[in-house]
Coordinates of C-alpha atoms and ligand atoms in Angstrom, one line a residue:
M1 CA -16.8 21.7 9.4
A2 CA -14.9 20.1 12.3
N3 CA -15.6 20.6 15.9
P4 CA -12.7 20.9 18.4
G5 CA -13.4 17.3 19.7
G6 CA -12.3 16.0 16.2
S7 CA -15.6 14.9 14.7
F8 CA -16.6 15.9 11.2
S9 CA -19.4 16.9 9.1
F10 CA -19.2 15.7 5.6
D11 CA -21.0 14.2 2.6
I12 CA -19.1 11.3 1.0
V13 CA -20.2 10.0 -2.4
V14 CA -18.8 6.5 -3.1
F15 CA -18.8 5.9 -6.8
G16 CA -18.7 2.0 -7.2
A17 CA -20.4 1.5 -3.8
T18 CA -21.5 -2.0 -4.6
G19 CA -18.0 -3.1 -5.5
D20 CA -15.4 -5.1 -3.5
L21 CA -13.4 -2.2 -2.2
S22 CA -16.4 -0.3 -1.0
L23 CA -18.0 -3.3 0.8
R24 CA -14.8 -4.8 2.2
K25 CA -12.9 -1.7 3.2
L26 CA -14.7 1.7 2.9
L27 CA -18.0 1.0 4.6
P28 CA -16.4 -0.9 7.5
A29 CA -13.9 1.9 8.0
L30 CA -16.6 4.6 8.0
F31 CA -18.6 2.4 10.5
L32 CA -15.7 2.1 12.8
R33 CA -15.1 5.9 12.7
D34 CA -18.7 6.4 13.5
A35 CA -18.4 4.0 16.4
A36 CA -15.4 6.1 17.6
G37 CA -17.6 9.2 17.6
Q38 CA -15.8 10.9 14.7
L39 CA -18.8 11.4 12.5
E40 CA -21.1 14.4 13.2
P41 CA -24.8 13.7 13.3
D42 CA -25.3 15.2 9.9
A43 CA -22.5 13.3 8.1
R44 CA -24.0 11.4 5.1
I45 CA -22.8 8.6 2.9
L46 CA -24.2 8.2 -0.7
G47 CA -23.5 4.9 -2.5
A48 CA -23.6 5.2 -6.3
A49 CA -23.4 2.5 -9.0
R50 CA -25.4 1.5 -12.0
Q51 CA -27.4 -1.3 -10.6
P52 CA -30.9 0.0 -9.6
L53 CA -31.2 -0.7 -5.9
P54 CA -33.9 0.4 -3.4
Q55 CA -32.4 2.2 -0.3
A56 CA -33.4 -0.7 1.9
E57 CA -31.4 -3.2 -0.2
F58 CA -28.3 -1.0 -0.2
R59 CA -28.5 -0.8 3.5
A60 CA -29.0 -4.6 3.7
L61 CA -25.9 -5.0 1.5
A62 CA -23.9 -2.7 3.8
A63 CA -25.1 -4.7 6.9
Q64 CA -24.0 -7.9 5.3
A65 CA -20.6 -6.4 4.4
L66 CA -20.1 -5.2 8.0
D67 CA -21.0 -8.6 9.3
R68 CA -18.3 -10.2 7.0
H69 CA -15.6 -7.6 7.2
L70 CA -15.6 -5.9 10.6
P71 CA -13.1 -7.2 13.2
A72 CA -14.7 -9.7 15.6
G73 CA -16.8 -7.9 18.3
A74 CA -16.8 -4.6 16.5
F75 CA -20.4 -4.6 15.4
D76 CA -22.7 -2.6 17.7
K77 CA -26.4 -2.3 17.2
D78 CA -26.7 1.3 18.4
V79 CA -23.9 2.4 16.1
W80 CA -25.6 0.5 13.2
A81 CA -28.9 2.3 13.9
R82 CA -27.0 5.6 13.5
F83 CA -24.9 4.5 10.6
E84 CA -27.7 3.0 8.6
A85 CA -29.6 6.3 8.7
R86 CA -26.6 8.0 7.1
L87 CA -26.6 5.6 4.1
E88 CA -28.4 6.4 0.9
Y89 CA -28.1 5.0 -2.6
L90 CA -28.3 6.5 -6.1
A91 CA -28.4 4.5 -9.3
L92 CA -25.9 6.5 -11.5
D93 CA -23.9 5.6 -14.5
V94 CA -20.8 7.6 -14.4
E95 CA -20.8 7.8 -18.2
Q96 CA -24.2 9.4 -18.4
P97 CA -24.0 13.2 -18.0
E98 CA -27.7 13.5 -17.1
D99 CA -27.1 11.3 -14.0
Y100 CA -25.0 14.0 -12.4
A101 CA -28.1 16.2 -12.1
K102 CA -29.5 13.6 -9.8
L103 CA -26.3 13.7 -7.8
A104 CA -26.5 17.5 -7.6
K105 CA -29.9 17.3 -6.0
W106 CA -28.6 15.1 -3.2
L107 CA -25.5 17.2 -2.5
R108 CA -25.4 20.2 -0.2
L109 CA -24.0 22.8 -2.5
D110 CA -23.4 25.6 0.0
C111 CA -20.2 24.0 1.2
G112 CA -21.2 24.0 4.9
Q113 CA -19.3 20.8 5.1
V114 CA -16.6 18.8 3.2
T115 CA -17.8 16.9 0.1
V116 CA -15.8 13.8 -0.7
Y117 CA -16.0 12.1 -4.0
Y118 CA -14.5 8.6 -3.6
L119 CA -13.8 7.0 -7.0
A120 CA -13.9 3.3 -6.1
V121 CA -14.3 2.4 -9.8
A122 CA -11.9 1.4 -12.6
P123 CA -9.2 4.0 -13.3
R124 CA -10.5 4.5 -16.8
F125 CA -13.5 6.4 -15.2
F126 CA -11.4 8.8 -13.1
G127 CA -11.0 11.4 -15.9
P128 CA -14.6 11.2 -17.2
I129 CA -16.1 11.4 -13.7
C130 CA -14.1 14.5 -12.9
R131 CA -15.0 16.0 -16.3
Q132 CA -18.7 15.4 -15.6
L133 CA -18.5 16.7 -12.0
G134 CA -16.9 19.9 -13.5
A135 CA -19.5 20.2 -16.2
A136 CA -22.3 19.9 -13.7
G137 CA -20.6 22.6 -11.5
L138 CA -20.0 20.0 -8.7
N139 CA -16.2 20.8 -8.4
L140 CA -17.0 22.7 -5.3
P141 CA -14.3 24.5 -3.3
C142 CA -15.1 22.2 -0.4
A143 CA -14.8 19.1 -2.6
R144 CA -12.0 16.5 -2.4
V145 CA -11.6 13.7 -4.9
V146 CA -10.1 10.4 -3.8
L147 CA -8.4 8.2 -6.5
E148 CA -7.6 4.6 -5.8
K149 CA -4.4 3.0 -7.1
P150 CA -3.6 2.0 -9.7
I151 CA -3.3 5.5 -11.3
G152 CA -3.0 4.2 -14.9
K153 CA -0.9 1.3 -16.2
D154 CA 2.1 3.3 -17.4
S155 CA 3.4 6.9 -17.2
A156 CA 1.4 8.0 -20.3
S157 CA -1.9 6.8 -18.9
A158 CA -1.1 8.1 -15.4
K159 CA -0.3 11.5 -16.9
A160 CA -3.5 11.4 -18.9
I161 CA -5.5 10.6 -15.7
N162 CA -3.7 13.3 -13.7
D163 CA -4.3 15.9 -16.5
A164 CA -8.0 15.1 -16.7
V165 CA -8.4 15.2 -12.9
G166 CA -6.2 18.3 -12.6
A167 CA -8.2 20.2 -15.3
V168 CA -11.2 20.1 -12.8
F169 CA -9.6 19.9 -9.3
P170 CA -6.5 21.6 -8.2
E171 CA -3.8 19.3 -6.7
E172 CA -4.7 20.2 -3.1
Q173 CA -8.2 18.8 -3.7
V174 CA -6.9 15.5 -5.1
F175 CA -6.1 12.6 -2.7
R176 CA -4.4 9.5 -4.3
I177 CA -4.6 6.6 -2.0
D178 CA -1.8 4.1 -1.4
H179 CA -3.3 2.3 1.5
Y180 CA 0.1 1.1 2.7
L181 CA 0.8 4.7 3.8
G182 CA -2.2 4.4 6.1
K183 CA -0.9 1.4 7.9
E184 CA 0.2 2.2 11.5
T185 CA 3.5 0.4 11.2
V186 CA 4.3 2.2 7.9
Q187 CA 3.8 5.5 9.6
N188 CA 5.9 4.2 12.4
L189 CA 8.8 4.1 10.0
M190 CA 8.9 7.8 10.2
A191 CA 8.7 7.7 14.0
L192 CA 11.5 5.2 14.1
R193 CA 13.8 7.2 11.9
F194 CA 13.0 10.7 13.0
A195 CA 11.9 10.5 16.6
N196 CA 14.9 8.5 17.8
S197 CA 18.5 9.9 17.6
L198 CA 19.8 6.4 17.6
F199 CA 19.3 5.4 14.0
E200 CA 19.9 8.4 11.8
P201 CA 23.7 8.5 12.4
I202 CA 24.0 4.9 11.2
W203 CA 21.4 5.1 8.4
H204 CA 23.7 5.0 5.4
R205 CA 26.1 3.1 3.2
G206 CA 28.9 3.2 5.7
V207 CA 27.0 1.0 8.2
I208 CA 24.2 -0.7 6.2
D209 CA 25.1 -3.5 3.8
H210 CA 21.7 -3.9 2.1
V211 CA 17.9 -3.7 2.7
Q212 CA 15.3 -6.4 2.0
M213 CA 11.6 -5.5 1.6
T214 CA 9.1 -8.4 1.5
V215 CA 5.4 -8.1 1.0
A216 CA 4.3 -11.8 1.0
E217 CA 0.6 -12.8 0.6
N218 CA -0.8 -16.3 0.9
I219 CA -4.0 -15.5 -0.9
G220 CA -4.3 -15.8 -4.7
V221 CA -6.1 -13.2 -6.9
E222 CA -9.5 -13.9 -5.3
K223 CA -12.3 -12.3 -7.3
R224 CA -10.0 -9.7 -8.9
G225 CA -8.6 -11.9 -11.7
G226 CA -9.9 -9.7 -14.5
Y227 CA -8.0 -6.7 -13.1
Y228 CA -5.0 -8.6 -12.0
D229 CA -4.3 -10.3 -15.2
Q230 CA -4.0 -6.9 -16.9
S231 CA -1.8 -5.7 -14.2
G232 CA 0.6 -8.2 -12.6
A233 CA 2.7 -7.9 -9.4
L234 CA 5.0 -5.2 -10.6
R235 CA 2.2 -2.8 -11.4
D236 CA -0.1 -4.0 -8.6
M237 CA 2.4 -3.9 -5.7
V238 CA 5.8 -2.6 -6.6
Q239 CA 4.9 0.6 -8.5
N240 CA 3.0 1.8 -5.4
H241 CA 3.3 0.0 -2.1
L242 CA 6.9 -1.3 -2.2
L243 CA 8.2 1.9 -3.7
Q244 CA 6.4 4.0 -1.1
L245 CA 8.0 1.8 1.6
L246 CA 11.4 2.2 0.0
C247 CA 11.0 6.0 -0.1
L248 CA 10.2 6.1 3.7
V249 CA 13.3 4.0 4.5
A250 CA 15.6 5.9 2.1
M251 CA 14.5 9.5 2.2
E252 CA 16.4 12.3 3.8
P253 CA 15.0 13.8 7.0
P254 CA 12.3 16.2 5.8
V255 CA 12.5 19.8 7.2
A256 CA 9.2 19.4 8.9
F257 CA 6.5 16.8 9.4
E258 CA 4.4 18.4 6.7
A259 CA 2.8 17.0 3.5
D260 CA 5.0 18.7 0.9
A261 CA 8.2 18.5 2.9
V262 CA 7.8 14.7 3.3
R263 CA 6.6 14.3 -0.3
D264 CA 9.5 16.3 -1.7
E265 CA 12.0 14.0 0.0
K266 CA 10.2 10.9 -1.3
L267 CA 10.2 12.2 -4.8
K268 CA 14.0 12.7 -4.6
V269 CA 14.4 9.0 -3.8
L270 CA 12.3 8.0 -6.8
Q271 CA 14.3 10.3 -9.0
A272 CA 17.6 8.8 -7.8
L273 CA 16.6 5.2 -8.6
H274 CA 18.8 3.5 -11.1
R275 CA 16.8 2.7 -14.2
I276 CA 16.7 -1.0 -14.9
G277 CA 16.4 -1.5 -18.7
E278 CA 16.6 -4.2 -21.2
R279 CA 20.3 -4.9 -20.7
D280 CA 20.1 -5.7 -16.9
V281 CA 16.5 -6.8 -16.5
A282 CA 17.6 -10.5 -16.5
I283 CA 20.1 -10.0 -13.7
K284 CA 18.2 -7.5 -11.5
T285 CA 14.7 -8.8 -11.7
V286 CA 12.9 -12.2 -11.4
R287 CA 9.3 -12.7 -12.2
G288 CA 7.2 -15.8 -11.4
Q289 CA 3.8 -17.2 -11.7
Y290 CA 2.3 -19.8 -9.3
S291 CA 1.3 -23.2 -10.3
A292 CA -1.0 -25.5 -8.4
G293 CA 0.2 -26.3 -4.9
A294 CA -0.8 -26.1 -1.3
V295 CA -1.1 -23.1 1.1
N296 CA -1.8 -23.6 4.8
G297 CA -2.4 -27.3 4.2
G298 CA -5.1 -26.7 1.5
A299 CA -4.7 -27.5 -2.2
V300 CA -5.0 -24.5 -4.4
P301 CA -5.1 -24.2 -8.2
G302 CA -2.5 -22.5 -10.3
Y303 CA -2.8 -18.9 -11.4
A304 CA -3.7 -19.6 -15.1
E305 CA -6.5 -21.9 -14.0
E306 CA -7.7 -19.3 -11.4
V307 CA -8.0 -16.6 -14.1
E308 CA -9.1 -19.2 -16.7
R309 CA -6.5 -18.1 -19.2
P310 CA -4.1 -21.0 -19.9
E311 CA -1.8 -18.8 -22.0
T312 CA -1.5 -16.0 -19.5
S313 CA 2.0 -14.7 -18.9
T314 CA 1.1 -12.3 -16.0
E315 CA 3.6 -12.3 -13.1
T316 CA 2.2 -13.0 -9.6
F317 CA 5.7 -12.8 -8.0
V318 CA 8.5 -10.4 -8.5
V319 CA 11.9 -9.6 -7.1
V320 CA 13.7 -6.4 -8.1
K321 CA 17.2 -5.3 -7.0
A322 CA 16.7 -1.6 -6.7
E323 CA 19.7 0.8 -6.4
I324 CA 19.6 4.4 -5.3
E325 CA 22.1 6.6 -6.9
N326 CA 22.9 9.2 -4.2
W327 CA 25.6 9.8 -1.5
R328 CA 23.7 8.1 1.2
W329 CA 22.8 4.8 -0.6
A330 CA 25.3 4.3 -3.4
G331 CA 26.3 0.6 -3.4
V332 CA 23.5 -0.5 -1.0
P333 CA 21.0 -2.7 -2.8
F334 CA 17.3 -2.7 -1.8
Y335 CA 15.9 -6.1 -2.7
L336 CA 12.2 -5.8 -3.2
R337 CA 10.1 -9.0 -3.2
T338 CA 6.4 -9.6 -3.4
G339 CA 4.1 -12.4 -4.4
K340 CA 0.8 -14.2 -4.1
R341 CA 0.3 -17.7 -2.9
L342 CA 3.5 -17.6 -0.8
P343 CA 3.6 -19.6 2.4
Q344 CA 2.6 -16.8 4.7
R345 CA 1.0 -13.3 4.7
R346 CA 3.9 -11.3 6.0
S347 CA 5.4 -7.9 5.2
E348 CA 8.7 -6.8 6.6
I349 CA 11.7 -4.6 6.1
V350 CA 15.1 -5.9 7.0
I351 CA 17.9 -3.5 7.4
Q352 CA 21.1 -5.6 7.2
F353 CA 24.1 -3.9 8.8
R354 CA 27.7 -4.6 7.8
P355 CA 29.8 -7.1 9.7
V356 CA 32.1 -5.9 12.4
P357 CA 35.4 -4.6 10.9
H358 CA 37.7 -6.8 13.0
L359 CA 37.1 -9.9 15.1
I360 CA 38.7 -10.1 18.5
F361 CA 37.0 -13.4 19.6
P362 CA 39.3 -16.3 18.6
G363 CA 37.3 -19.4 17.7
A364 CA 34.0 -17.5 17.6
S365 CA 34.3 -15.9 14.3
R366 CA 31.8 -18.2 12.6
D367 CA 29.2 -17.4 15.3
V368 CA 29.4 -13.7 14.8
V369 CA 26.5 -12.6 12.6
A370 CA 26.1 -9.0 11.4
N371 CA 23.3 -7.0 13.1
R372 CA 20.0 -6.8 11.5
L373 CA 17.0 -4.6 12.2
V374 CA 13.7 -6.3 11.3
I375 CA 10.6 -4.0 11.0
R376 CA 7.5 -6.2 10.9
L377 CA 4.7 -4.4 9.1
Q378 CA 2.1 -7.2 9.3
P379 CA 1.0 -9.3 11.1
D380 CA 2.6 -9.2 14.6
E381 CA 3.6 -5.5 14.0
G382 CA 6.8 -4.8 15.7
I383 CA 10.5 -4.2 15.5
S384 CA 13.4 -6.5 16.5
L385 CA 17.1 -5.7 16.6
H386 CA 19.2 -8.8 16.2
M387 CA 22.4 -8.4 18.2
M388 CA 25.3 -10.6 19.3
A389 CA 25.3 -11.6 23.0
K390 CA 27.5 -13.8 25.2
V391 CA 25.9 -17.1 26.0
P392 CA 25.6 -17.2 29.8
G393 CA 28.0 -19.6 31.6
P394 CA 31.5 -20.1 32.7
G395 CA 34.4 -21.4 30.6
G396 CA 35.1 -20.1 27.1
L397 CA 33.3 -17.2 25.6
R398 CA 30.5 -18.3 23.3
L399 CA 28.4 -15.9 21.2
R400 CA 24.9 -16.1 19.9
Q401 CA 22.5 -13.9 18.1
A402 CA 19.6 -12.7 20.3
P403 CA 16.7 -10.3 19.4
L404 CA 15.7 -7.1 21.2
N405 CA 12.0 -7.3 20.6
L406 CA 9.3 -4.6 20.5
S407 CA 5.9 -5.9 19.9
F408 CA 3.3 -3.1 19.2
A409 CA 0.4 -5.3 20.4
E410 CA 2.0 -5.8 23.8
T411 CA 3.3 -2.3 24.2
F412 CA 0.3 -0.4 22.9
Q413 CA -2.8 -2.5 23.6
D414 CA -5.2 -0.4 21.5
R415 CA -6.7 -1.9 18.4
Q416 CA -4.6 -1.2 15.3
P417 CA -7.1 0.7 13.1
D418 CA -7.4 -0.3 9.4
A419 CA -5.5 1.9 7.0
Y420 CA -8.7 3.1 5.4
E421 CA -10.0 4.5 8.7
R422 CA -7.0 6.8 9.0
L423 CA -7.0 7.7 5.3
L424 CA -10.7 8.5 5.0
M425 CA -10.5 10.9 8.0
D426 CA -7.4 12.5 6.6
V427 CA -9.3 13.3 3.4
V428 CA -12.0 14.9 5.4
R429 CA -9.4 16.8 7.5
G430 CA -7.7 17.9 4.3
N431 CA -4.4 16.4 5.3
P432 CA -2.6 15.1 2.2
M433 CA 0.6 13.8 4.0
L434 CA -0.2 10.1 3.5
F435 CA -1.4 10.5 -0.1
M436 CA 0.7 10.3 -3.3
R437 CA 1.4 13.6 -5.0
R438 CA 1.0 13.6 -8.8
D439 CA 4.8 13.9 -9.4
E440 CA 5.5 10.9 -7.1
V441 CA 3.1 8.7 -9.1
E442 CA 4.6 9.7 -12.4
A443 CA 8.2 9.2 -11.2
A444 CA 7.3 5.7 -9.9
W445 CA 5.9 4.8 -13.3
H446 CA 9.1 6.2 -15.0
W447 CA 11.1 3.7 -13.0
V448 CA 8.8 0.7 -13.5
E449 CA 8.3 1.2 -17.2
P450 CA 11.7 0.2 -18.5
I451 CA 11.4 -3.0 -16.5
L452 CA 8.1 -3.8 -18.2
A453 CA 9.7 -2.9 -21.6
G454 CA 12.7 -5.1 -20.7
W455 CA 10.5 -8.1 -19.9
D456 CA 8.6 -7.6 -23.2
A457 CA 11.8 -7.4 -25.2
Q458 CA 13.2 -10.5 -23.5
G459 CA 10.0 -12.3 -24.4
D460 CA 10.5 -15.0 -21.6
A461 CA 7.5 -16.2 -19.7
P462 CA 7.5 -15.8 -15.9
K463 CA 9.2 -18.7 -14.1
H464 CA 6.8 -21.1 -12.4
Y465 CA 6.7 -21.6 -8.7
T466 CA 4.6 -24.0 -6.7
A467 CA 1.9 -22.3 -4.7
G468 CA 3.0 -22.3 -1.0
S469 CA 6.7 -21.9 -1.8
W470 CA 8.8 -18.7 -1.6
G471 CA 8.8 -18.2 -5.4
P472 CA 11.0 -19.5 -8.2
S473 CA 14.5 -20.6 -7.3
A474 CA 15.8 -17.7 -9.5
A475 CA 14.7 -15.4 -6.7
I476 CA 17.2 -17.1 -4.3
G477 CA 19.8 -17.1 -7.1
L478 CA 19.4 -13.3 -7.6
I479 CA 20.4 -12.5 -4.0
E480 CA 22.9 -15.3 -3.6
R481 CA 24.9 -14.1 -6.6
D482 CA 25.6 -11.0 -4.4
G483 CA 26.7 -13.2 -1.5
R484 CA 23.6 -12.6 0.5
T485 CA 20.5 -14.6 1.6
W486 CA 16.8 -13.8 2.1
H487 CA 15.8 -13.3 5.7
E488 CA 13.4 -16.3 6.0
D489 CA 13.3 -16.7 9.7
M490 CA 11.0 -13.8 10.1
R491 CA 11.4 -13.5 13.9
Ligands
NDP1 P1 -15.4 -3.9 -8.4 O1 -15.4 -4.4 -9.9 O2 -15.7 -4.9 -7.4 O3 -16.5 -2.8 -8.3 C1 -16.7 -1.8 -9.3 C2 -17.8 -0.9 -8.9 O4 -18.0 0.1 -9.9 C3 -19.2 -1.6 -8.8 O5 -19.9 -1.0 -7.7 C4 -19.8 -1.3 -10.1 O6 -21.2 -1.4 -9.9 C5 -19.4 0.1 -10.3 N1 -19.4 0.6 -11.7 C6 -18.9 0.0 -12.8 N2 -19.1 0.7 -13.9 C7 -19.8 1.8 -13.5 C8 -20.4 2.9 -14.2 N3 -20.3 3.0 -15.5 N4 -21.0 3.8 -13.4 C9 -21.2 3.7 -12.1 N5 -20.6 2.7 -11.4 C10 -20.0 1.7 -12.1 O7 -14.0 -3.1 -8.2 P2 -13.2 -2.9 -6.9 O8 -14.1 -2.5 -5.8 O9 -12.4 -4.1 -6.6 O10 -12.2 -1.7 -7.3 C11 -12.6 -0.4 -7.4 C12 -11.3 0.4 -7.6 O11 -10.5 0.3 -6.5 C13 -10.5 0.0 -8.9 O12 -9.9 1.1 -9.4 C14 -9.4 -0.9 -8.2 O13 -8.3 -1.0 -9.0 C15 -9.2 -0.2 -6.9 N6 -8.6 -1.0 -5.8 C16 -9.4 -2.0 -5.3 C17 -8.9 -2.8 -4.3 C18 -9.7 -3.9 -3.7 O14 -9.2 -4.5 -2.7 N7 -10.8 -4.3 -4.3 C19 -7.6 -2.5 -3.7 C20 -6.9 -1.4 -4.3 C21 -7.4 -0.7 -5.3 P3 -22.2 -1.5 -11.2 O15 -21.7 -2.6 -12.1 O16 -23.6 -1.9 -10.6 O17 -22.3 -0.2 -11.8
BG6_2 C1 -3.7 -4.1 -3.1 C2 -3.4 -5.0 -4.2 O1 -3.3 -2.8 -3.4 O2 -3.0 -4.5 -1.9 C3 -3.8 -6.4 -3.8 O3 -4.2 -4.6 -5.3 C4 -3.1 -6.9 -2.6 O4 -3.5 -7.3 -4.9 C5 -3.4 -5.8 -1.5 O5 -3.7 -8.1 -2.2 C6 -2.5 -6.1 -0.2 O6 -2.9 -5.3 0.8 P1 -2.7 -5.7 2.3 O7 -3.2 -4.5 3.1 O8 -3.6 -6.9 2.5 O9 -1.3 -6.1 2.5

């Protein structure tokens, strides 16, 4: 299946191949892996969706998608000639059992290669597709099924999906994608913590005051308003991406860099999260919705106008004060913040250390700022440690904060691959480390659900914020009530 040089023979079936995810992320990622020489000559890609489409038109659609979504300069005519020949299309309605016979004809059923079923369709189809694959005898031992987030919209629907998928495919054949785990800088969190002896001894409540995690986007809901309006920021970003980041920052060192060892530790963090219910939802969370404003100098409409639902109460911004009830983190809040139409696209984790216990510099006490480690996930991936330093010069001793900066772009000059490139190849390799295990997904929903119920019980609409601002003023109030401030100067 794999040669020693690291290239792979596989068939991938992309259900939902004409959709946004497939065209924007999956096909470009597969193309780039082909360009890197990781696809064996016989690797094949089958796009499947309902729309009847001649092969040539699907290939033209793929070419157009690559043109739009590949990084500048990444298109190569020779690679395209090879890649195009791998692409085929099958008109298939996932709800029609007879269509799976057409799929069976295309597949190589002898398992001489890996077969990947990538479900880039709405989550309500995950169970039915697996059932039909099973009924048609296509749940091959060499098959792997890839599920996109969101896995359901609450714990009951997540469990129903997991049960339906699990009835056909054993857990080791199921790969639940959270693309944040495929980002280089997110994986770097594990390197930072567990390949350096420096941080682990100070990684606890005795030295760390609090943690801030921000995933800010300047885009709105783009063409995904239909999905987003049913979902909102808590389900779309916090239940998965932000909680996964929190797990990587907070977990105990795993016994080995192995899938289940890492996932066991992440699960313990999720299980230790304090449940925020109806009583404290008003003080531990803020939800907002953008109204018309300006982002990057351009006027943009409000959310309700964008999704054409004047009455919508879906949140596009959320702050949650998360608390982990264990020995390492008791009393250390993790402030999670995410939103759309904020001033910048910027994701970062700020580890705020405690102030020095005793000041020996008379007159400089106001200048002494507690240390802060800033992990920039995107863009300008890197790490900076903010330290106090003496301002050069004779006379009195003056202090100023100065950063120790590590820029990944400067240090490692290779292109940062897109998360999907890494994740797709991990599916083919059968490495589940960067995928969510069933129990993690369900534990994350168990934590999110009482917040959703608390908001419902409260009955308040989300607070409005102007597009291009950092969210409603209540988000500032939430952290300032604790005597802290958001890290706004991101450098
Ligand atoms: P789109 O609506 O853009 O695409 C859906 C695709 O599914 C289309 O190709 C559509 O084609 C196909 N489809 C719909 N119904 C059927 C059917 N009955 N049988 C076969 N094919 C069908 O969705 P996205 O690409 O945005 O999202 C796909 C999945 O990925 C969703 O679960 C989404 O939540 C998830 N996701 C998407 C992200 C993104 O950035 N887009 C990010 C993270 C997750 P046709 O109508 O011709 O059948
Ligand atoms: C997706 C969400 O999972 O992540 C989107 O559904 C969001 O709403 C996207 O825009 C953000 O991903 P990235 O990689 O651009 O930070």
